[in-house]
PDB file of C-alpha atoms in Angstrom:
ATOM      1  CA  MET A   6     -14.987 -13.091  -3.960  1.00  0.00           C
ATOM      2  CA  ARG A   7     -15.212 -17.312  -2.033  1.00  0.00           C
ATOM      3  CA  ASN A   8     -15.768 -20.430  -3.897  1.00  0.00           C
ATOM      4  CA  VAL A   9     -15.990 -23.984  -3.562  1.00  0.00           C
ATOM      5  CA  SER A  10     -11.439 -24.134  -2.995  1.00  0.00           C
ATOM      6  CA  GLY A  11     -11.174 -21.006  -0.606  1.00  0.00           C
ATOM      7  CA  GLN A  12     -11.114 -17.724  -0.413  1.00  0.00           C
ATOM      8  CA  THR A  13      -9.684 -15.855  -4.028  1.00  0.00           C
ATOM      9  CA  ALA A  14      -8.467 -12.895  -4.828  1.00  0.00           C
ATOM     10  CA  CYS A  15      -6.860 -10.239  -8.171  1.00  0.00           C
ATOM     11  CA  LEU A  16      -6.927  -7.561  -8.987  1.00  0.00           C
ATOM     12  CA  ASN A  17      -8.310  -5.943 -12.195  1.00  0.00           C
ATOM     13  CA  GLY A  18      -9.312  -9.863 -12.833  1.00  0.00           C
ATOM     14  CA  ASN A  19      -6.972 -12.297 -14.037  1.00  0.00           C
ATOM     15  CA  HIS A  20      -5.477 -10.429 -16.962  1.00  0.00           C
ATOM     16  CA  GLU A  21      -1.794 -10.408 -17.416  1.00  0.00           C
ATOM     17  CA  GLU A  22      -0.506  -6.931 -18.199  1.00  0.00           C
ATOM     18  CA  SER A  23       2.912  -5.795 -19.492  1.00  0.00           C
ATOM     19  CA  VAL A  24       4.368  -3.475 -17.019  1.00  0.00           C
ATOM     20  CA  ASN A  25       8.114  -2.762 -17.491  1.00  0.00           C
ATOM     21  CA  ASP A  26       8.487  -5.306 -19.905  1.00  0.00           C
ATOM     22  CA  SER A  27       7.516  -7.649 -18.004  1.00  0.00           C
ATOM     23  CA  LYS A  28       4.098  -9.645 -17.833  1.00  0.00           C
ATOM     24  CA  LEU A  29       2.519 -10.084 -14.431  1.00  0.00           C
ATOM     25  CA  LEU A  30      -0.054 -12.498 -13.260  1.00  0.00           C
ATOM     26  CA  LYS A  31      -2.296 -10.114 -11.203  1.00  0.00           C
ATOM     27  CA  SER A  32      -3.963 -13.132  -9.095  1.00  0.00           C
ATOM     28  CA  LEU A  33      -3.371 -12.646  -5.102  1.00  0.00           C
ATOM     29  CA  SER A  34      -1.160 -15.907  -3.471  1.00  0.00           C
ATOM     30  CA  SER A  35      -3.759 -16.946   0.525  1.00  0.00           C
ATOM     31  CA  VAL A  36      -0.824 -14.586   1.816  1.00  0.00           C
ATOM     32  CA  GLU A  37      -2.016 -11.844  -0.287  1.00  0.00           C
ATOM     33  CA  GLN A  38      -5.420 -12.034   0.468  1.00  0.00           C
ATOM     34  CA  GLU A  39      -5.309 -12.635   4.539  1.00  0.00           C
ATOM     35  CA  PHE A  40      -3.191  -9.262   3.929  1.00  0.00           C
ATOM     36  CA  ILE A  41      -5.343  -6.999   2.133  1.00  0.00           C
ATOM     37  CA  GLY A  42      -7.879  -8.638   4.488  1.00  0.00           C
ATOM     38  CA  SER A  43      -6.367  -7.477   7.818  1.00  0.00           C
ATOM     39  CA  LEU A  44      -6.002  -4.170   6.440  1.00  0.00           C
ATOM     40  CA  LYS A  45      -9.633  -3.573   5.238  1.00  0.00           C
ATOM     41  CA  PHE A  46     -10.891  -5.524   8.554  1.00  0.00           C
ATOM     42  CA  GLN A  47      -8.276  -2.553  10.527  1.00  0.00           C
ATOM     43  CA  GLY A  48      -9.842   0.026   8.422  1.00  0.00           C
ATOM     44  CA  ILE A  49      -7.595   1.240   5.169  1.00  0.00           C
ATOM     45  CA  GLU A  50      -8.688   4.964   5.943  1.00  0.00           C
ATOM     46  CA  GLU A  51      -7.378   5.418   9.511  1.00  0.00           C
ATOM     47  CA  LEU A  52      -3.801   3.530   8.844  1.00  0.00           C
ATOM     48  CA  VAL A  53      -3.448   6.149   5.634  1.00  0.00           C
ATOM     49  CA  ASN A  54      -4.364   8.751   8.037  1.00  0.00           C
ATOM     50  CA  SER A  55      -1.760   7.089  10.734  1.00  0.00           C
ATOM     51  CA  LEU A  56       0.640   6.702   7.548  1.00  0.00           C
ATOM     52  CA  LYS A  57       0.725  10.089   7.159  1.00  0.00           C
ATOM     53  CA  MET A  58       0.629  11.303  10.392  1.00  0.00           C
ATOM     54  CA  ILE A  59       4.278   9.654  10.472  1.00  0.00           C
ATOM     55  CA  HIS A  60       5.374  10.735   7.990  1.00  0.00           C
ATOM     56  CA  ASP A  61       4.279  14.224   8.453  1.00  0.00           C
ATOM     57  CA  PHE A  62       5.627  14.186  11.846  1.00  0.00           C
ATOM     58  CA  ALA A  63       9.149  13.249  11.018  1.00  0.00           C
ATOM     59  CA  LEU A  64       8.796  15.468   8.191  1.00  0.00           C
ATOM     60  CA  TYR A  65       7.630  18.536   9.607  1.00  0.00           C
ATOM     61  CA  HIS A  66       8.243  18.664  13.337  1.00  0.00           C
ATOM     62  CA  THR A  67      11.690  17.418  14.251  1.00  0.00           C
ATOM     63  CA  ASP A  68      15.261  18.614  14.381  1.00  0.00           C
ATOM     64  CA  LEU A  69      15.883  15.357  12.098  1.00  0.00           C
ATOM     65  CA  CYS A  70      18.836  16.003   9.686  1.00  0.00           C
ATOM     66  CA  PHE A  71      17.245  13.586   6.935  1.00  0.00           C
ATOM     67  CA  ASP A  72      20.279  12.429   3.771  1.00  0.00           C
ATOM     68  CA  THR A  73      19.046  10.035   1.721  1.00  0.00           C
ATOM     69  CA  PRO A  74      17.961   6.856   2.829  1.00  0.00           C
ATOM     70  CA  GLU A  75      15.115   9.029   5.527  1.00  0.00           C
ATOM     71  CA  LYS A  76      14.473  10.338   2.623  1.00  0.00           C
ATOM     72  CA  ILE A  77      14.227   7.079   0.928  1.00  0.00           C
ATOM     73  CA  ALA A  78      11.595   5.991   3.782  1.00  0.00           C
ATOM     74  CA  LEU A  79       9.338   8.857   4.142  1.00  0.00           C
ATOM     75  CA  PHE A  80       9.002   8.864   0.239  1.00  0.00           C
ATOM     76  CA  ASN A  81       7.911   5.159   0.393  1.00  0.00           C
ATOM     77  CA  LEU A  82       4.732   6.232   3.064  1.00  0.00           C
ATOM     78  CA  LYS A  83       3.686   8.281   0.923  1.00  0.00           C
ATOM     79  CA  PHE A  84       4.334   5.704  -1.697  1.00  0.00           C
ATOM     80  CA  LEU A  85       2.117   3.653   0.986  1.00  0.00           C
ATOM     81  CA  TRP A  86      -0.934   5.456   1.793  1.00  0.00           C
ATOM     82  CA  GLU A  87      -1.099   6.657  -1.679  1.00  0.00           C
ATOM     83  CA  ARG A  88      -1.687   2.586  -3.183  1.00  0.00           C
ATOM     84  CA  LEU A  89      -3.343   2.091   0.178  1.00  0.00           C
ATOM     85  CA  GLU A  90      -5.842   4.750  -0.092  1.00  0.00           C
ATOM     86  CA  HIS A  91      -6.213   4.041  -4.345  1.00  0.00           C
ATOM     87  CA  LEU A  92      -7.081  -0.108  -2.507  1.00  0.00           C
ATOM     88  CA  GLY A  93      -9.865   1.599  -0.015  1.00  0.00           C
ATOM     89  CA  LYS A  94     -11.462   3.262  -3.107  1.00  0.00           C
ATOM     90  CA  SER A  95     -11.908  -0.033  -5.251  1.00  0.00           C
TER      91      SER A  95
END
């Protein structure tokens, strides 16, 4: 949403929530706002599908051996597409 001082965005309003025993302010910096705007401009659903495709190719269509770093990377891809899906629904 725009205001007189520029574009602002926040998740769940300006409420502070306790996460892992710490308080997080949910307002976004201008860099974070720009990043989310770029994601939406690119097309969140298309990005989600791309991340899923990369994940599936790496996991199911290669003969690569997966150790801990590779498993963590695949988990991070999954985490990213799940959060993007959630962002696309909001």
